[in-house]
Amino acid sequence: MKEKLVLIGNGMAGIRCLEEIIAIEPERFDITVFGDEPHVNYNRIMLSKVLQGNTQMDEIVLNRRSWYETNGIHLHTGDAVAAIDSTGKTVTSVSGKTVPYDHLIIATGSNPFILPLPGADQQGVIGFRNIQDCETMMTYAKKKKRAVVIGGGLLGLEAARGLLNLNMDVYVVHVLDSLMEAQLDAQASAMLKEELEAQGMTFLMNKQTIQLNGDGHVTGLTFKDGSELAADLVVMAVGIRPNIKLAQEIGLQTNRAIIVNDYMETSLPDIYAVGECAEHRGVAYGLVAPLYEQGKTLAKRLVSGSRSEVTPYTGSVVFTQLKVSGVDVFSAGDFHETEETKSIRVHDEFDRVYKKVVIEENRVRGAVLFGDTSDAPRLLDLMRKRTDISSLSKVEILPAENSTPGEHPVVTMAADEIVCGCNGVTKGRIVQAIVEENAVTLDGVKETTNACRSCGGCKPMIEALLEHTLGEDFQVKTADTLCNCTDLSHEQVATEIREKGLQTTKEVMNVLGWKNEEGCSKCRPALNYYLGMIHPLEHEDEPASRFVNERLHANINKDGTFSVVPRMYGGVTDVQQLRKIADVAEKYNVPLLKVTGGQRIDLFGVKKEDLPHVWKELDMPSGYAYGKTLRTVKTCVGERFCRFGTQDSVGFGIRMEKKLEGMSSPHKVKLGVSACPRNCAESLIKDVGLVGLEGGWDIYVGGNGGVDLRQGELLGRVGNDDEAEQLILAFLQLYRENARYLERTSAWIERVGLESVKEQVFARQPELAARLEITLSTFQEPWKAIVENDEVKNQLFQPGGVQ
Ligand SMILES: Cc1cc2nc3c(=O)[nH]c(=O)nc-3n(C[C@H](O)[C@H](O)[C@H](O)COP(=O)(O)OP(=O)(O)OC[C@H]3O[C@@H](n4cnc5c(N)ncnc54)[C@H](O)[C@@H]3O)c2cc1C
Ligand SMILES: NC(=O)c1ccc[n+]([C@@H]2O[C@H](COP(=O)([O-])OP(=O)(O)OC[C@H]3O[C@@H](n4cnc5c(N)ncnc54)[C@H](O)[C@@H]3O)[C@@H](O)[C@H]2O)c1
Ligand code: SF4
Ligand code: FES
C-alpha cells in the first residue's frame, strides 16, 4: 500500500512541492490536499496583474482540477484543517473529515497583517492576499471613489496601481519617509515616488495611522499628528504574519514561523513545513523563489525517505521586482553600505536611470536598479555564485557586457545563468527545451521548464531566447495561445477556421478540441470576431459572445448607467442635430453632456431602460463608442476655412467615416485627417492618420494616443482622395486579417514591423480593399434594428434585465 501524504494548504509552495514529488516518482504517495480557499491552486502573485487589468482571473490558475485528478490527488477545497493529531497521525478538517497520514506537510502560508487599530474591524477595511480581496477591490471601484492603501511596500504599491487603473483616487499612507525601504535606497525610493506620483498616486509619508473612522463602514483615517483623511476603502499592506496556529497547537517549535532544518523537517517526526509558514535559519521568506527551492529539497527528502541523498537547503539570495507597468525596479541582496563595502553607482538624470551595486570583499553583496533592469540577471548570477569580481574592471559590472545594439542581453548570457529567478531556470535549460523538446512557444517553455510560471518578469527574456534560437521561424511559432481553453495560437485558430470551413463558435470549439466546452470570456469574443472576418457574408453575429458594452450598444458607466454617443460624421453637426440632442437630454434628465476627444457629443448617465427611447428619439446612427470597430474620424477645419489648409480634410473625413462605419476589427480603430502638417486633428496618434500636402496626402499608421503612446509611421504618400481611400482600405483589411483579436494597430505594427506591413499593403492592395468592401456591404445600423424589435428591447433593456 502507498504511504499517505497529506498537504495542508493548497497554495503556491505546497503544490509546487507536490509537482516536484510527482516529477521524481509519480506513484510514490497516496496524496490528500486540504485548502481553505474554494479554488484550485492559483498564481497569487498575479492577483496584482488581475487588479491592474492586465490579466483575467481564469488565466492565473496554475493547476486545474484535471491535474489533481490525473495524479490521483484527493482535493478538498474550501475546507480548512482545524486540528492535527500528531500522536494518532491524523488531520481533521472544519467540515469534519479525518484523514490519516504517514507524512504531513504544513504549507499554510501567511495572513496579511491588519493593524490592530480602533475601527479596523469595519466594512471596507481589507488586506490583499487572495482572490476574494481582489474581487472586493474591483467591486468597490465600481461604486466608490477614494481608496487609501496603508503601506508603501511592494504589495501596497501594486495594489495602489491596480486601484488607479480601476479609476479610483488613490492615496498611499506610509509610515516612513522612504517607499519600499526594505528593497530600495533613498535615491531609488525618491525616483520611484516621483514616477508613481506622475502616474496619479498621492503619498502621505511619515504618517502613522492611529484610528479608522466610520460607523460600521470605514469613512476615513486619523493620524498621530491629528490630521485626517477621508476614505471609502482602506487596503492594509503592512506586511504578513506566517499562519502557524495549527503548528503551535501541537507544540511544534516556532518563532516568527515554524522552525525547520535544512531538510524542511520540523521539530516533530514526519511533519514538514514549506513556504511562508516555515522559518529556515532564522528567515521566513515572503517570495516564491526561496519557497520553490525549499519545495524541491522537501520533495527529494520525502521521496528518498532519508536525508543522506538530499542536498540540504542552505538559504536563498532573494530578489524583488515591482510589478507596476511603466516602472522598472529591481533589488537583490543587501544594498546597505557599511565601512566594509564599496559601491558602484550610475545615475543618468536624463533617462531617469539609477543603478547601485554594493561590493564587499570583491563580491557583489546587493544591488538596486531603477529605470533599467537589464543588468539584473547578471548581477543576481554574480551574487548567487559569489563570484570574485576583482578581475573585472568596475565599469564592466553595470552595463550589460558584449551585447550588440538591438540584441537582448539574454543572448550573451552564459548557459548556467538564471533567466527565471522565481523558478530557478537557467538559460541553458530553456534553450534545451526549445531545441530538443519542441517548446517553441512561451506556453511551451512554461510547461516544459516551469520558467515564467510566477511573476512573469522573465517573459521578455524568454521571448528573446525563442526569437534568437528559432530565427526566422519565431514569428509563427511564438504566437501566444488564444486562451487557456486551447493550446492553439490566434493565428492557428484563424487558419483552422479557414481551412476547415468552421462556421460557429460551438463548431470551432468542438472540432478544435477546446478543453473547456463553453469557452471563456477571452476566446468567445475572439472566435466571434475571427468567424465574422473570415465569413463576412455567412457568419451570424453571436451577441452572447460579445462584451456587455457591445451587446447593449452603449458604454456602461462607473455607476451602472450608460453613455450614448451618436455618430457625427467627421465631427460635423448641424442645428437640427443639436436641437434633438438638447431635447432628448432634457427629457431624460441626462446629467452630463460632454464633447469628446473624438469630436462627438456624449450623453452620460442614461438609464438602461431609457436607452431604446433615447436612441429612437435621437434618430441618429450609433457612434459605436463601445465597439471593436471604427470609432471616430477626427478632422481639422481644412482648406475651406483655414488659411493653412491644402486639402478638404472635413470632406474626406466624412467620406471615410461613412465608408468604414460598422467595420468589425480586432480592436477599436480611430482615424485623423489634418489638412496640413500642423496636425490639428492629431493624425500622428491615430490608427490611420492623414496629413494634407500640396497635391496629396501622407498616410501614417499605427499611432496611439492612449496608455501605450506611439507615433504613427508613414505608410505612403498618395496623390488624391481615391488613392488615399484604396490604401486605407487595404491597410485596414491587412490589419483585420493578421492582427490578433484585441491587438491595436500600434501593437500589431510593433510586433510585425512596418516594412512587412508596407510590403503586403502595396503588393496586395486591390484584393485586400475588395475584401473589405464585401465586409462593409453587410453593415446594418444597430440601433435601428433594436428600436424596431420589441423582443430584443424587452430582453436587454428592462431594469436589471439580462446582460
Ligand atoms: C498580490 C500579491 C503579489 C505578490 N507578488 C509577488 C511577486 O511578484 N513575487 C514573489 O516572489 N512573491 C509575490 N507574492 C508573494 C507570494 O505570492 C507568496 O510568497 C506565496 O504565494 C507563498 O506561498 P505559500 O504556499 O507559502 O502560501 P500561499 O500561496 O498563501 O498558500 C497557502 C494556502 O494555505 C491555505 N491555508 C491556510 N491555512 C489553512 C488550513 N488550516 N487548512 C487548509 N488550508 C489552509 C491558504 O488559504 C492558502 O490558500 C505576492 C503576494 C501577493 C498577495
Ligand atoms: N513584487 C513582489 O515581489 C511582491 C509584490 C507583492 C507582495 N509581495 C510579498 O508579499 C508580502 C506582503 O507585502 P507587503 O508589501 O505588505 O509587506 P512588506 O513588509 O514588504 O512591506 C510593508 C510596508 O508597510 C510599511 N508599514 C508598516 N507599518 C505601517 C503603518 N502602520 N503605516 C504605514 N505603512 C506601514 C512598511 O514600512 C513597509 O514598507 C511580502 O512578503 C512581499 O515580499 C511581493
Ligand atoms: S491642420 Fe492645418 S489646415 Fe488643418 S486646421 Fe490645423 S492648421 Fe488648419
Ligand atoms: S522571474 Fe518571475 S516568473 Fe520568471
Coordinates of N, CA, C and O and ligand atoms in Angstrom, one line a residue, residues 636-639 642-647 649 673-681, ligand 3:
C636 N -9.7 68.2 -39.0 CA -9.4 69.6 -38.8 C -10.3 70.4 -39.7 O -11.0 69.9 -40.5
V637 N -10.2 71.7 -39.5 CA -11.1 72.6 -40.3 C -10.9 72.5 -41.8 O -11.8 72.5 -42.6
G638 N -9.6 72.4 -42.1 CA -9.3 72.2 -43.5 C -9.3 73.4 -44.4 O -9.6 74.6 -44.0
E639 N -9.2 73.2 -45.7 CA -9.0 74.2 -46.7 C -10.1 75.2 -46.8 O -10.0 76.4 -47.2
C642 N -9.6 77.3 -43.1 CA -8.2 77.5 -42.5 C -7.3 78.0 -43.6 O -7.2 77.4 -44.6
R643 N -6.5 79.1 -43.2 CA -5.6 79.6 -44.3 C -4.4 78.7 -44.5 O -3.7 78.9 -45.5
F644 N -4.1 77.7 -43.7 CA -3.0 76.8 -44.0 C -3.5 75.6 -44.7 O -2.6 74.8 -45.2
G645 N -4.7 75.4 -44.8 CA -5.3 74.1 -45.3 C -4.9 73.9 -46.8 O -5.0 74.8 -47.6
T646 N -4.5 72.7 -47.1 CA -4.2 72.3 -48.5 C -5.1 71.3 -49.0 O -5.1 71.0 -50.2
Q647 N -5.9 70.7 -48.2 CA -6.9 69.6 -48.6 C -8.2 69.8 -47.9 O -8.3 70.5 -46.8
S649 N -10.1 68.3 -45.6 CA -10.0 67.3 -44.5 C -11.4 66.9 -44.0 O -11.6 65.7 -43.8
V673 N -7.8 63.2 -39.7 CA -7.5 63.8 -41.0 C -7.2 65.3 -40.8 O -8.0 66.1 -40.4
S674 N -5.9 65.7 -41.1 CA -5.5 67.1 -40.9 C -5.1 67.6 -42.3 O -4.4 66.8 -43.1
A675 N -5.4 68.8 -42.6 CA -5.2 69.3 -43.9 C -3.8 69.9 -44.1 O -3.5 70.4 -45.2
C676 N -3.0 69.9 -43.1 CA -1.6 70.4 -43.3 C -0.8 69.8 -42.1 O -1.3 69.3 -41.2
P677 N 0.5 69.9 -42.2 CA 1.4 69.3 -41.2 C 1.2 69.9 -39.8 O 1.8 69.4 -38.9
R678 N 0.5 70.9 -39.6 CA 0.2 71.4 -38.3 C -0.6 70.4 -37.5 O -0.7 70.5 -36.2
N679 N -1.3 69.6 -38.2 CA -1.8 68.4 -37.5 C -2.9 68.6 -36.4 O -2.9 68.0 -35.4
C680 N -3.8 69.6 -36.7 CA -4.8 69.9 -35.6 C -5.7 68.7 -35.3 O -6.3 68.7 -34.2
A681 N -5.8 67.7 -36.2 CA -6.6 66.6 -35.9 C -5.8 65.4 -35.2 O -6.3 64.3 -35.1
Ligands
SF4_3 S1 -4.1 71.1 -39.6 FE1 -3.5 72.8 -40.8 S2 -5.2 73.0 -42.2 FE2 -6.0 71.8 -40.5 S3 -6.8 73.3 -39.1 FE3 -4.7 72.9 -38.5 S4 -3.6 74.5 -39.4 FE4 -5.5 74.4 -40.5

